[in-house]
Amino acid sequence: MTSESAAHTPALADDFLPGPVLLLGAPGVGKGTQAQSLMADYRIPQISTGDILRDNIARGTELGKAAKGLMDQGQLVPDEIVNDMVGARLTQPDVEHGYILDGYPRTLGQAEWLDAHLSSTAVERPGGEVLPLVAINIRVDEQELLRRITGRRICPVCKHIYNIYSKPPKREGVCDFDGSQLQHRSDDTEAAFTERMKAYNSLTAPVIEHYCRQGRFRDVDGDQPVEQVTAAIESALKELRQAGA
Ligand code: AMP
């Protein structure tokens, strides 16, 4: 952990239009946790392709059946499936002021599809100026990632994320907010983590390069308390938007 002491003060939203934000980073860096904080601070939705896929699995849809085996093995679901899911989600009216993409895009093919798709569906400032996508990459040491992954527990109802080592619920196995039984994701095992890291290093790392080259990108240190990571992300977002992104 670093000893940075910047406290997290909720940003707000009235004079700041976040626009489309990508949260990038390896499995377990805290994308979901940070997306939940940004969603609350900016009042924009989180779009998590992993959550949409898990929801399909829970509902037993054809899409869920097709995805489950791949997900349990730590492999990526084909681009066309996730692109279609994201395209459909971006037609909802709640994305008007911005949204947080969590866990998407994860391949260059997805990034290119998204870039093309966004040229037709844009978030605009009053006056018509289009807000381009900005990307934030959260970095955490690989050993710490494994601890976060194996300790992660999720509320299936409100989706709140816990960690049995660093952020346990008040009562073991039970959500603080709605009393639901917490779940351990079936792909949060050491074996699946190894595969997910392989997919990340070979397929997702080039996505970071892609956004870095476009100059709409910041790295954030994810190895600090959750509130400080949120503060660092929010200040990176402000910088990027002030710099014209
Ligand atoms: P996550 O919840 O983001 O950790 O995603 C869990 C799993 O869902 C991943 O390991 C993949 O199998 C699948 N998945 C989620 N998002 C994507 C994506 N953008 N592209 C391909 N597969 C995905």
PDB file of C-alpha atoms and ligand atoms in Angstrom:
ATOM      1  CA  MET A   1       0.000   0.000   0.000  1.00  0.00           C
ATOM      2  CA  THR A   2       1.147   3.537  -0.589  1.00  0.00           C
ATOM      3  CA  SER A   3       0.812   6.157   2.113  1.00  0.00           C
ATOM      4  CA  GLU A   4      -0.844   8.803  -0.013  1.00  0.00           C
ATOM      5  CA  SER A   5      -3.350  10.618   2.122  1.00  0.00           C
ATOM      6  CA  ALA A   6      -5.671  12.308  -0.379  1.00  0.00           C
ATOM      7  CA  ALA A   7      -9.138  11.866   1.058  1.00  0.00           C
ATOM      8  CA  HIS A   8     -11.953  11.045  -1.294  1.00  0.00           C
ATOM      9  CA  THR A   9     -14.443  13.874  -1.578  1.00  0.00           C
ATOM     10  CA  PRO A  10     -17.425  13.038  -3.738  1.00  0.00           C
ATOM     11  CA  ALA A  11     -17.250  14.910  -6.971  1.00  0.00           C
ATOM     12  CA  LEU A  12     -20.339  16.376  -8.233  1.00  0.00           C
ATOM     13  CA  ALA A  13     -21.930  16.236 -11.105  1.00  0.00           C
ATOM     14  CA  ASP A  14     -23.833  19.376 -11.720  1.00  0.00           C
ATOM     15  CA  ASP A  15     -21.014  21.174 -13.514  1.00  0.00           C
ATOM     16  CA  PHE A  16     -19.059  18.120 -14.614  1.00  0.00           C
ATOM     17  CA  LEU A  17     -20.207  15.870 -17.399  1.00  0.00           C
ATOM     18  CA  PRO A  18     -18.183  12.655 -17.172  1.00  0.00           C
ATOM     19  CA  GLY A  19     -19.090  11.305 -20.624  1.00  0.00           C
ATOM     20  CA  PRO A  20     -18.091   7.781 -21.607  1.00  0.00           C
ATOM     21  CA  VAL A  21     -15.442   6.308 -19.300  1.00  0.00           C
ATOM     22  CA  LEU A  22     -13.608   3.016 -19.726  1.00  0.00           C
ATOM     23  CA  LEU A  23     -12.216   1.268 -16.682  1.00  0.00           C
ATOM     24  CA  LEU A  24      -9.379  -1.018 -17.713  1.00  0.00           C
ATOM     25  CA  GLY A  25      -7.153  -3.307 -15.682  1.00  0.00           C
ATOM     26  CA  ALA A  26      -6.398  -6.951 -14.907  1.00  0.00           C
ATOM     27  CA  PRO A  27      -8.920  -9.249 -13.181  1.00  0.00           C
ATOM     28  CA  GLY A  28      -9.223  -8.221  -9.527  1.00  0.00           C
ATOM     29  CA  VAL A  29      -7.800  -4.684  -9.774  1.00  0.00           C
ATOM     30  CA  GLY A  30     -11.093  -3.295  -8.454  1.00  0.00           C
ATOM     31  CA  LYS A  31     -12.870  -2.145 -11.618  1.00  0.00           C
ATOM     32  CA  GLY A  32     -16.267  -3.209 -10.279  1.00  0.00           C
ATOM     33  CA  THR A  33     -15.733  -1.579  -6.880  1.00  0.00           C
ATOM     34  CA  GLN A  34     -14.546   1.653  -8.469  1.00  0.00           C
ATOM     35  CA  ALA A  35     -17.366   1.628 -11.009  1.00  0.00           C
ATOM     36  CA  GLN A  36     -19.849   1.465  -8.118  1.00  0.00           C
ATOM     37  CA  SER A  37     -18.263   4.557  -6.502  1.00  0.00           C
ATOM     38  CA  LEU A  38     -18.183   6.511  -9.777  1.00  0.00           C
ATOM     39  CA  MET A  39     -21.765   5.552 -10.487  1.00  0.00           C
ATOM     40  CA  ALA A  40     -22.840   6.985  -7.127  1.00  0.00           C
ATOM     41  CA  ASP A  41     -20.717  10.147  -7.427  1.00  0.00           C
ATOM     42  CA  TYR A  42     -21.573  11.005 -11.026  1.00  0.00           C
ATOM     43  CA  ARG A  43     -25.031   9.435 -11.230  1.00  0.00           C
ATOM     44  CA  ILE A  44     -24.219   7.598 -14.424  1.00  0.00           C
ATOM     45  CA  PRO A  45     -24.717   3.862 -15.034  1.00  0.00           C
ATOM     46  CA  GLN A  46     -22.122   1.124 -14.842  1.00  0.00           C
ATOM     47  CA  ILE A  47     -22.117  -1.198 -17.828  1.00  0.00           C
ATOM     48  CA  SER A  48     -20.328  -4.401 -16.839  1.00  0.00           C
ATOM     49  CA  THR A  49     -20.210  -7.048 -19.548  1.00  0.00           C
ATOM     50  CA  GLY A  50     -19.297  -9.625 -16.864  1.00  0.00           C
ATOM     51  CA  ASP A  51     -22.449  -8.719 -14.875  1.00  0.00           C
ATOM     52  CA  ILE A  52     -24.638  -8.887 -17.992  1.00  0.00           C
ATOM     53  CA  LEU A  53     -23.210 -12.305 -18.837  1.00  0.00           C
ATOM     54  CA  ARG A  54     -23.668 -13.575 -15.248  1.00  0.00           C
ATOM     55  CA  ASP A  55     -27.235 -12.308 -15.289  1.00  0.00           C
ATOM     56  CA  ASN A  56     -27.837 -14.292 -18.480  1.00  0.00           C
ATOM     57  CA  ILE A  57     -26.352 -17.396 -16.835  1.00  0.00           C
ATOM     58  CA  ALA A  58     -28.587 -16.944 -13.777  1.00  0.00           C
ATOM     59  CA  ARG A  59     -31.653 -16.620 -16.037  1.00  0.00           C
ATOM     60  CA  GLY A  60     -30.635 -19.661 -18.101  1.00  0.00           C
ATOM     61  CA  THR A  61     -30.748 -17.819 -21.440  1.00  0.00           C
ATOM     62  CA  GLU A  62     -29.162 -19.244 -24.602  1.00  0.00           C
ATOM     63  CA  LEU A  63     -26.498 -16.527 -24.369  1.00  0.00           C
ATOM     64  CA  GLY A  64     -25.792 -17.524 -20.756  1.00  0.00           C
ATOM     65  CA  LYS A  65     -25.507 -21.200 -21.705  1.00  0.00           C
ATOM     66  CA  ALA A  66     -23.067 -20.343 -24.499  1.00  0.00           C
ATOM     67  CA  ALA A  67     -20.937 -18.160 -22.206  1.00  0.00           C
ATOM     68  CA  LYS A  68     -20.801 -20.183 -18.974  1.00  0.00           C
ATOM     69  CA  GLY A  69     -18.194 -22.788 -19.978  1.00  0.00           C
ATOM     70  CA  LEU A  70     -15.843 -20.154 -21.354  1.00  0.00           C
ATOM     71  CA  MET A  71     -16.231 -17.937 -18.293  1.00  0.00           C
ATOM     72  CA  ASP A  72     -15.629 -20.771 -15.823  1.00  0.00           C
ATOM     73  CA  GLN A  73     -12.392 -21.580 -17.627  1.00  0.00           C
ATOM     74  CA  GLY A  74     -11.283 -17.944 -17.553  1.00  0.00           C
ATOM     75  CA  GLN A  75     -11.581 -17.519 -21.317  1.00  0.00           C
ATOM     76  CA  LEU A  76     -13.112 -14.626 -23.173  1.00  0.00           C
ATOM     77  CA  VAL A  77     -16.561 -14.770 -24.711  1.00  0.00           C
ATOM     78  CA  PRO A  78     -16.517 -14.078 -28.502  1.00  0.00           C
ATOM     79  CA  ASP A  79     -16.397 -10.415 -29.550  1.00  0.00           C
ATOM     80  CA  GLU A  80     -19.677 -10.487 -31.527  1.00  0.00           C
ATOM     81  CA  ILE A  81     -21.621 -11.592 -28.441  1.00  0.00           C
ATOM     82  CA  VAL A  82     -20.282  -8.862 -26.140  1.00  0.00           C
ATOM     83  CA  ASN A  83     -20.384  -6.171 -28.844  1.00  0.00           C
ATOM     84  CA  ASP A  84     -24.078  -6.890 -29.427  1.00  0.00           C
ATOM     85  CA  MET A  85     -24.743  -6.777 -25.676  1.00  0.00           C
ATOM     86  CA  VAL A  86     -23.017  -3.416 -25.316  1.00  0.00           C
ATOM     87  CA  GLY A  87     -24.672  -2.017 -28.445  1.00  0.00           C
ATOM     88  CA  ALA A  88     -28.092  -2.928 -27.033  1.00  0.00           C
ATOM     89  CA  ARG A  89     -27.268  -1.466 -23.603  1.00  0.00           C
ATOM     90  CA  LEU A  90     -26.110   1.835 -25.127  1.00  0.00           C
ATOM     91  CA  THR A  91     -29.557   2.405 -26.598  1.00  0.00           C
ATOM     92  CA  GLN A  92     -31.002   2.912 -23.069  1.00  0.00           C
ATOM     93  CA  PRO A  93     -31.810   6.547 -22.163  1.00  0.00           C
ATOM     94  CA  ASP A  94     -29.767   6.529 -18.918  1.00  0.00           C
ATOM     95  CA  VAL A  95     -26.453   6.800 -20.833  1.00  0.00           C
ATOM     96  CA  GLU A  96     -27.222  10.349 -21.928  1.00  0.00           C
ATOM     97  CA  HIS A  97     -24.665  12.064 -19.619  1.00  0.00           C
ATOM     98  CA  GLY A  98     -22.115   9.305 -19.661  1.00  0.00           C
ATOM     99  CA  TYR A  99     -21.523   5.768 -18.470  1.00  0.00           C
ATOM    100  CA  ILE A 100     -18.788   3.562 -17.088  1.00  0.00           C
ATOM    101  CA  LEU A 101     -17.728   0.601 -19.161  1.00  0.00           C
ATOM    102  CA  ASP A 102     -16.365  -2.015 -16.774  1.00  0.00           C
ATOM    103  CA  GLY A 103     -14.563  -4.981 -18.320  1.00  0.00           C
ATOM    104  CA  TYR A 104     -15.205  -3.893 -21.908  1.00  0.00           C
ATOM    105  CA  PRO A 105     -13.503  -3.595 -24.385  1.00  0.00           C
ATOM    106  CA  ARG A 106     -11.188  -6.498 -23.671  1.00  0.00           C
ATOM    107  CA  THR A 107      -9.808  -7.112 -27.180  1.00  0.00           C
ATOM    108  CA  LEU A 108      -8.632  -4.830 -29.962  1.00  0.00           C
ATOM    109  CA  GLY A 109     -11.564  -6.064 -32.072  1.00  0.00           C
ATOM    110  CA  GLN A 110     -13.976  -4.885 -29.348  1.00  0.00           C
ATOM    111  CA  ALA A 111     -12.170  -1.525 -29.049  1.00  0.00           C
ATOM    112  CA  GLU A 112     -12.379  -0.951 -32.796  1.00  0.00           C
ATOM    113  CA  TRP A 113     -16.052  -1.939 -32.841  1.00  0.00           C
ATOM    114  CA  LEU A 114     -16.724   0.455 -29.956  1.00  0.00           C
ATOM    115  CA  ASP A 115     -14.855   3.357 -31.588  1.00  0.00           C
ATOM    116  CA  ALA A 116     -16.924   2.905 -34.753  1.00  0.00           C
ATOM    117  CA  HIS A 117     -20.152   2.502 -32.783  1.00  0.00           C
ATOM    118  CA  LEU A 118     -19.530   5.680 -30.787  1.00  0.00           C
ATOM    119  CA  SER A 119     -19.191   7.780 -33.879  1.00  0.00           C
ATOM    120  CA  SER A 120     -22.936   7.192 -34.300  1.00  0.00           C
ATOM    121  CA  THR A 121     -24.048   7.402 -30.614  1.00  0.00           C
ATOM    122  CA  ALA A 122     -22.386  10.235 -28.744  1.00  0.00           C
ATOM    123  CA  VAL A 123     -22.550  11.993 -25.373  1.00  0.00           C
ATOM    124  CA  GLU A 124     -22.594  15.743 -26.044  1.00  0.00           C
ATOM    125  CA  ARG A 125     -21.927  18.850 -23.954  1.00  0.00           C
ATOM    126  CA  PRO A 126     -24.634  21.521 -24.142  1.00  0.00           C
ATOM    127  CA  GLY A 127     -23.859  23.233 -27.429  1.00  0.00           C
ATOM    128  CA  GLY A 128     -23.222  19.966 -29.219  1.00  0.00           C
ATOM    129  CA  GLU A 129     -19.555  19.270 -28.454  1.00  0.00           C
ATOM    130  CA  VAL A 130     -19.032  15.503 -28.451  1.00  0.00           C
ATOM    131  CA  LEU A 131     -17.316  13.978 -25.423  1.00  0.00           C
ATOM    132  CA  PRO A 132     -14.932  11.267 -26.589  1.00  0.00           C
ATOM    133  CA  LEU A 133     -14.273   8.108 -24.677  1.00  0.00           C
ATOM    134  CA  VAL A 134     -11.567   8.349 -21.998  1.00  0.00           C
ATOM    135  CA  ALA A 135      -9.781   5.342 -20.545  1.00  0.00           C
ATOM    136  CA  ILE A 136      -8.511   4.809 -17.011  1.00  0.00           C
ATOM    137  CA  ASN A 137      -6.233   1.857 -16.362  1.00  0.00           C
ATOM    138  CA  ILE A 138      -6.000   0.615 -12.772  1.00  0.00           C
ATOM    139  CA  ARG A 139      -2.717  -1.106 -11.925  1.00  0.00           C
ATOM    140  CA  VAL A 140      -2.134  -3.584  -9.083  1.00  0.00           C
ATOM    141  CA  ASP A 141       0.695  -6.025  -8.390  1.00  0.00           C
ATOM    142  CA  GLU A 142      -0.115  -9.593  -9.590  1.00  0.00           C
ATOM    143  CA  GLN A 143       0.302 -11.290  -6.157  1.00  0.00           C
ATOM    144  CA  GLU A 144      -2.194  -8.871  -4.653  1.00  0.00           C
ATOM    145  CA  LEU A 145      -4.609  -9.598  -7.518  1.00  0.00           C
ATOM    146  CA  LEU A 146      -4.769 -13.282  -6.620  1.00  0.00           C
ATOM    147  CA  ARG A 147      -5.579 -12.433  -3.002  1.00  0.00           C
ATOM    148  CA  ARG A 148      -8.318 -10.068  -4.112  1.00  0.00           C
ATOM    149  CA  ILE A 149      -9.797 -12.611  -6.519  1.00  0.00           C
ATOM    150  CA  THR A 150      -9.872 -15.555  -4.111  1.00  0.00           C
ATOM    151  CA  GLY A 151     -11.226 -13.368  -1.275  1.00  0.00           C
ATOM    152  CA  ARG A 152     -13.942 -11.683  -3.347  1.00  0.00           C
ATOM    153  CA  ARG A 153     -17.584 -12.254  -2.379  1.00  0.00           C
ATOM    154  CA  ILE A 154     -20.548 -10.633  -4.136  1.00  0.00           C
ATOM    155  CA  CYS A 155     -24.125  -9.956  -3.153  1.00  0.00           C
ATOM    156  CA  PRO A 156     -26.285 -11.502  -5.893  1.00  0.00           C
ATOM    157  CA  VAL A 157     -29.049  -8.976  -5.240  1.00  0.00           C
ATOM    158  CA  CYS A 158     -27.491  -5.514  -4.804  1.00  0.00           C
ATOM    159  CA  LYS A 159     -24.144  -6.554  -6.418  1.00  0.00           C
ATOM    160  CA  HIS A 160     -22.119  -5.018  -3.564  1.00  0.00           C
ATOM    161  CA  ILE A 161     -18.574  -6.378  -3.612  1.00  0.00           C
ATOM    162  CA  TYR A 162     -16.848  -7.611  -0.422  1.00  0.00           C
ATOM    163  CA  ASN A 163     -13.479  -9.166   0.299  1.00  0.00           C
ATOM    164  CA  ILE A 164     -13.095 -11.623   3.174  1.00  0.00           C
ATOM    165  CA  TYR A 165      -9.553 -10.322   3.868  1.00  0.00           C
ATOM    166  CA  SER A 166      -9.810  -6.583   3.340  1.00  0.00           C
ATOM    167  CA  LYS A 167     -13.491  -5.647   3.322  1.00  0.00           C
ATOM    168  CA  PRO A 168     -15.528  -8.359   5.084  1.00  0.00           C
ATOM    169  CA  PRO A 169     -19.273  -8.078   5.661  1.00  0.00           C
ATOM    170  CA  LYS A 170     -20.390  -7.410   9.260  1.00  0.00           C
ATOM    171  CA  ARG A 171     -21.839 -10.935   9.480  1.00  0.00           C
ATOM    172  CA  GLU A 172     -19.887 -13.684   7.733  1.00  0.00           C
ATOM    173  CA  GLY A 173     -21.370 -14.622   4.355  1.00  0.00           C
ATOM    174  CA  VAL A 174     -24.249 -12.135   4.553  1.00  0.00           C
ATOM    175  CA  CYS A 175     -24.748  -8.844   2.700  1.00  0.00           C
ATOM    176  CA  ASP A 176     -24.754  -5.792   5.022  1.00  0.00           C
ATOM    177  CA  PHE A 177     -27.365  -4.049   2.889  1.00  0.00           C
ATOM    178  CA  ASP A 178     -30.045  -6.620   2.112  1.00  0.00           C
ATOM    179  CA  GLY A 179     -29.180  -9.759   4.132  1.00  0.00           C
ATOM    180  CA  SER A 180     -28.644 -11.938   1.026  1.00  0.00           C
ATOM    181  CA  GLN A 181     -26.247 -14.870   1.121  1.00  0.00           C
ATOM    182  CA  LEU A 182     -22.973 -13.725  -0.471  1.00  0.00           C
ATOM    183  CA  GLN A 183     -21.629 -15.654  -3.447  1.00  0.00           C
ATOM    184  CA  HIS A 184     -18.153 -16.664  -4.569  1.00  0.00           C
ATOM    185  CA  ARG A 185     -17.864 -16.363  -8.355  1.00  0.00           C
ATOM    186  CA  SER A 186     -17.191 -19.722 -10.018  1.00  0.00           C
ATOM    187  CA  ASP A 187     -14.298 -18.153 -11.973  1.00  0.00           C
ATOM    188  CA  ASP A 188     -12.675 -16.611  -8.874  1.00  0.00           C
ATOM    189  CA  THR A 189     -10.391 -19.628  -8.391  1.00  0.00           C
ATOM    190  CA  GLU A 190      -6.624 -19.772  -8.704  1.00  0.00           C
ATOM    191  CA  ALA A 191      -6.833 -21.969 -11.849  1.00  0.00           C
ATOM    192  CA  ALA A 192      -9.296 -19.682 -13.637  1.00  0.00           C
ATOM    193  CA  PHE A 193      -7.307 -16.642 -12.501  1.00  0.00           C
ATOM    194  CA  THR A 194      -4.201 -17.999 -14.271  1.00  0.00           C
ATOM    195  CA  GLU A 195      -6.192 -18.329 -17.498  1.00  0.00           C
ATOM    196  CA  ARG A 196      -7.789 -14.907 -17.073  1.00  0.00           C
ATOM    197  CA  MET A 197      -4.333 -13.353 -16.645  1.00  0.00           C
ATOM    198  CA  LYS A 198      -3.149 -15.081 -19.843  1.00  0.00           C
ATOM    199  CA  ALA A 199      -6.133 -13.683 -21.742  1.00  0.00           C
ATOM    200  CA  TYR A 200      -5.514 -10.289 -20.184  1.00  0.00           C
ATOM    201  CA  ASN A 201      -1.816 -10.183 -21.100  1.00  0.00           C
ATOM    202  CA  SER A 202      -2.268 -11.374 -24.664  1.00  0.00           C
ATOM    203  CA  LEU A 203      -5.600  -9.843 -25.676  1.00  0.00           C
ATOM    204  CA  THR A 204      -6.418  -6.946 -23.332  1.00  0.00           C
ATOM    205  CA  ALA A 205      -2.981  -5.341 -22.904  1.00  0.00           C
ATOM    206  CA  PRO A 206      -3.083  -4.153 -26.580  1.00  0.00           C
ATOM    207  CA  VAL A 207      -6.346  -2.333 -25.785  1.00  0.00           C
ATOM    208  CA  ILE A 208      -4.433  -0.217 -23.267  1.00  0.00           C
ATOM    209  CA  GLU A 209      -1.882   0.640 -25.959  1.00  0.00           C
ATOM    210  CA  HIS A 210      -4.731   1.525 -28.314  1.00  0.00           C
ATOM    211  CA  TYR A 211      -6.191   4.171 -25.957  1.00  0.00           C
ATOM    212  CA  CYS A 212      -2.744   5.334 -24.832  1.00  0.00           C
ATOM    213  CA  ARG A 213      -1.853   6.137 -28.452  1.00  0.00           C
ATOM    214  CA  GLN A 214      -5.014   8.228 -28.749  1.00  0.00           C
ATOM    215  CA  GLY A 215      -3.876  10.361 -25.757  1.00  0.00           C
ATOM    216  CA  ARG A 216      -7.126   9.863 -23.857  1.00  0.00           C
ATOM    217  CA  PHE A 217      -5.686   7.626 -21.193  1.00  0.00           C
ATOM    218  CA  ARG A 218      -4.417   7.696 -17.581  1.00  0.00           C
ATOM    219  CA  ASP A 219      -2.848   5.082 -15.319  1.00  0.00           C
ATOM    220  CA  VAL A 220      -4.002   4.969 -11.703  1.00  0.00           C
ATOM    221  CA  ASP A 221      -2.308   3.127  -8.824  1.00  0.00           C
ATOM    222  CA  GLY A 222      -4.881   0.612  -7.549  1.00  0.00           C
ATOM    223  CA  ASP A 223      -2.741  -0.500  -4.626  1.00  0.00           C
ATOM    224  CA  GLN A 224      -4.087   2.031  -2.137  1.00  0.00           C
ATOM    225  CA  PRO A 225      -7.291   2.320  -0.100  1.00  0.00           C
ATOM    226  CA  VAL A 226     -10.479   2.183  -2.167  1.00  0.00           C
ATOM    227  CA  GLU A 227     -11.422   5.831  -1.495  1.00  0.00           C
ATOM    228  CA  GLN A 228      -8.005   7.056  -2.605  1.00  0.00           C
ATOM    229  CA  VAL A 229      -8.227   5.074  -5.832  1.00  0.00           C
ATOM    230  CA  THR A 230     -11.636   6.689  -6.471  1.00  0.00           C
ATOM    231  CA  ALA A 231     -10.177  10.145  -5.792  1.00  0.00           C
ATOM    232  CA  ALA A 232      -7.283   9.444  -8.174  1.00  0.00           C
ATOM    233  CA  ILE A 233      -9.660   8.255 -10.909  1.00  0.00           C
ATOM    234  CA  GLU A 234     -11.908  11.287 -10.523  1.00  0.00           C
ATOM    235  CA  SER A 235      -9.014  13.706 -10.677  1.00  0.00           C
ATOM    236  CA  ALA A 236      -7.624  11.905 -13.766  1.00  0.00           C
ATOM    237  CA  LEU A 237     -11.045  12.218 -15.400  1.00  0.00           C
ATOM    238  CA  LYS A 238     -11.213  15.933 -14.681  1.00  0.00           C
ATOM    239  CA  GLU A 239      -7.708  16.437 -16.070  1.00  0.00           C
ATOM    240  CA  LEU A 240      -8.541  14.532 -19.229  1.00  0.00           C
ATOM    241  CA  ARG A 241     -11.757  16.489 -19.809  1.00  0.00           C
ATOM    242  CA  GLN A 242     -10.027  19.820 -19.077  1.00  0.00           C
ATOM    243  CA  ALA A 243      -7.293  18.878 -21.518  1.00  0.00           C
ATOM    244  CA  GLY A 244      -9.961  18.696 -24.201  1.00  0.00           C
ATOM    245  CA  ALA A 245     -10.753  15.013 -24.171  1.00  0.00           C
TER     246      ALA A 245
HETATM  247  P1  AMP B   1     -15.516  -9.799 -15.312  1.00  0.00           P
HETATM  248  O1  AMP B   1     -16.757  -9.812 -14.477  1.00  0.00           O
HETATM  249  O2  AMP B   1     -15.321  -8.507 -16.036  1.00  0.00           O
HETATM  250  O3  AMP B   1     -14.298 -10.233 -14.544  1.00  0.00           O
HETATM  251  O4  AMP B   1     -15.746 -10.901 -16.455  1.00  0.00           O
HETATM  252  C1  AMP B   1     -15.919 -12.265 -16.124  1.00  0.00           C
HETATM  253  C2  AMP B   1     -15.804 -13.117 -17.382  1.00  0.00           C
HETATM  254  O5  AMP B   1     -16.834 -12.741 -18.312  1.00  0.00           O
HETATM  255  C3  AMP B   1     -14.508 -12.953 -18.161  1.00  0.00           C
HETATM  256  O6  AMP B   1     -13.454 -13.757 -17.646  1.00  0.00           O
HETATM  257  C4  AMP B   1     -14.941 -13.406 -19.554  1.00  0.00           C
HETATM  258  O7  AMP B   1     -15.087 -14.807 -19.619  1.00  0.00           O
HETATM  259  C5  AMP B   1     -16.349 -12.804 -19.656  1.00  0.00           C
HETATM  260  N1  AMP B   1     -16.293 -11.416 -20.174  1.00  0.00           N
HETATM  261  C6  AMP B   1     -16.638 -10.267 -19.514  1.00  0.00           C
HETATM  262  N2  AMP B   1     -16.451  -9.184 -20.283  1.00  0.00           N
HETATM  263  C7  AMP B   1     -15.972  -9.650 -21.467  1.00  0.00           C
HETATM  264  C8  AMP B   1     -15.561  -9.024 -22.666  1.00  0.00           C
HETATM  265  N3  AMP B   1     -15.577  -7.685 -22.809  1.00  0.00           N
HETATM  266  N4  AMP B   1     -15.108  -9.824 -23.676  1.00  0.00           N
HETATM  267  C9  AMP B   1     -15.083 -11.156 -23.563  1.00  0.00           C
HETATM  268  N5  AMP B   1     -15.438 -11.821 -22.452  1.00  0.00           N
HETATM  269  C10 AMP B   1     -15.888 -11.076 -21.404  1.00  0.00           C
END
